[in-house]
């Protein structure tokens, strides 16, 4: 669980009581992680705070339709329609799936709350077949496009990124381009279109 900026620490105080009253689970302990990694924990808790009236109403409607505590199991043979129904936001679906698989656990809980109370909780259970497929996909992506990140000589870059993320207490904004520093430097000093750029474009 990563404590965010929208009142998550306040909501965290109500989690244990909510689980006792509305679910078959109990929380033995909680710990905040920055960059989620394979660790010794039983489940992932992901908080989503609803601060506008529209988003609160949306969650209340979902709580009425799906229940204030609902469980969905992800299996490779399933179509995921219930998963989409319970968690309409695709970024929330991908985040909880990624955190469960990369955390090396089978269970995750998406906790939707207002600034004062928990509205609903979705328990996501990920099957072994989904975990295997997801990890295989990540491995293919890493080997094809990100292998350079894991090389020894790029370790300082990797550590610098981790430091920035930890300082911000949230993920980095989406990257549009990854440019070699030499190209970035050239783009800054060359100004507008010059003769050389025009010639290179026409080659």
Tab-separated table of C-alpha atoms in Angstrom, residues 24-119:
chain	number	residue	atom	x	y	z
A	24	UNK	CA	-14.487	-12.757	6.069
A	25	UNK	CA	-10.960	-11.282	6.308
A	26	UNK	CA	-9.026	-9.669	9.124
A	27	UNK	CA	-5.985	-7.422	8.841
A	28	UNK	CA	-3.037	-8.549	10.935
A	29	UNK	CA	-0.778	-5.641	10.038
A	30	UNK	CA	-0.152	-2.972	7.407
A	31	UNK	CA	2.972	-1.570	5.850
A	32	UNK	CA	3.453	1.128	3.204
A	33	UNK	CA	5.649	0.366	0.199
A	34	UNK	CA	7.007	2.867	-2.327
A	35	UNK	CA	7.926	0.893	-5.411
A	36	UNK	CA	6.128	-2.400	-4.892
A	37	UNK	CA	8.455	-5.361	-4.955
A	38	UNK	CA	8.342	-9.034	-4.120
A	39	UNK	CA	8.119	-9.040	-0.346
A	40	UNK	CA	6.741	-10.814	2.681
A	41	UNK	CA	3.108	-9.797	2.818
A	42	UNK	CA	-0.242	-11.530	2.306
A	43	UNK	CA	-2.221	-9.096	0.177
A	44	UNK	CA	-2.143	-5.694	-1.493
A	45	UNK	CA	-4.305	-2.825	-0.203
A	46	UNK	CA	-4.816	-0.068	-2.754
A	47	UNK	CA	-6.696	3.077	-1.671
A	48	UNK	CA	-8.759	5.209	-4.039
A	49	UNK	CA	-10.172	8.368	-2.479
A	50	UNK	CA	-13.207	9.986	-4.067
A	51	UNK	CA	-13.190	13.737	-3.458
A	52	UNK	CA	-15.812	15.113	-5.864
A	53	UNK	CA	-19.553	14.634	-5.496
A	54	UNK	CA	-19.780	12.965	-8.920
A	55	UNK	CA	-17.140	10.325	-8.161
A	56	UNK	CA	-18.637	9.649	-4.713
A	57	UNK	CA	-22.079	9.094	-6.241
A	58	UNK	CA	-20.580	6.803	-8.857
A	59	UNK	CA	-18.992	4.633	-6.136
A	60	UNK	CA	-22.207	4.597	-4.084
A	61	UNK	CA	-24.119	3.308	-7.120
A	62	UNK	CA	-21.523	0.583	-7.647
A	63	UNK	CA	-21.769	-0.325	-3.949
A	64	UNK	CA	-25.541	-0.693	-4.313
A	65	UNK	CA	-25.184	-2.834	-7.430
A	66	UNK	CA	-22.180	-4.990	-6.489
A	67	UNK	CA	-22.198	-4.796	-2.680
A	68	UNK	CA	-20.008	-2.860	-0.268
A	69	UNK	CA	-17.636	-5.840	-0.171
A	70	UNK	CA	-17.387	-7.865	-3.367
A	71	UNK	CA	-14.981	-10.525	-4.614
A	72	UNK	CA	-13.929	-11.157	-8.190
A	73	UNK	CA	-11.654	-13.999	-9.308
A	74	UNK	CA	-9.466	-13.547	-12.360
A	75	UNK	CA	-8.817	-16.703	-14.362
A	76	UNK	CA	-7.234	-16.911	-17.815
A	77	UNK	CA	-10.255	-18.842	-19.096
A	78	UNK	CA	-12.701	-16.122	-17.988
A	79	UNK	CA	-13.703	-13.066	-19.972
A	80	UNK	CA	-13.277	-10.536	-17.170
A	81	UNK	CA	-16.720	-8.943	-17.572
A	82	UNK	CA	-17.386	-9.035	-13.816
A	83	UNK	CA	-13.935	-7.515	-13.211
A	84	UNK	CA	-14.825	-4.636	-15.564
A	85	UNK	CA	-18.247	-4.213	-13.994
A	86	UNK	CA	-16.877	-3.988	-10.450
A	87	UNK	CA	-13.869	-1.840	-11.402
A	88	UNK	CA	-14.917	0.330	-14.376
A	89	UNK	CA	-11.699	2.382	-14.469
A	90	UNK	CA	-9.137	0.512	-16.630
A	91	UNK	CA	-6.205	2.156	-14.836
A	92	UNK	CA	-7.457	0.786	-11.494
A	93	UNK	CA	-7.854	-2.694	-13.005
A	94	UNK	CA	-4.350	-2.715	-14.431
A	95	UNK	CA	-2.846	-1.241	-11.242
A	96	UNK	CA	-4.344	-3.825	-8.886
A	97	UNK	CA	-3.470	-6.687	-11.252
A	98	UNK	CA	0.112	-5.461	-11.608
A	99	UNK	CA	0.557	-4.950	-7.861
A	100	UNK	CA	-0.805	-8.406	-7.023
A	101	UNK	CA	1.322	-10.217	-9.604
A	102	UNK	CA	4.521	-8.253	-8.934
A	103	UNK	CA	3.988	-8.496	-5.185
A	104	UNK	CA	3.964	-12.289	-5.426
A	105	UNK	CA	0.541	-12.629	-3.775
A	106	UNK	CA	-2.873	-13.849	-4.918
A	107	UNK	CA	-5.123	-11.270	-3.265
A	108	UNK	CA	-5.577	-7.532	-3.540
A	109	UNK	CA	-8.159	-5.139	-2.159
A	110	UNK	CA	-9.232	-1.933	-3.890
A	111	UNK	CA	-10.605	0.307	-1.165
A	112	UNK	CA	-12.826	3.103	-2.478
A	113	UNK	CA	-13.544	5.834	0.059
A	114	UNK	CA	-14.731	9.389	0.479
A	115	UNK	CA	-12.716	11.760	2.642
A	116	UNK	CA	-14.470	10.481	5.769
A	117	UNK	CA	-15.564	6.864	5.221
A	118	UNK	CA	-15.058	3.712	3.183
A	119	UNK	CA	-17.682	3.375	0.446
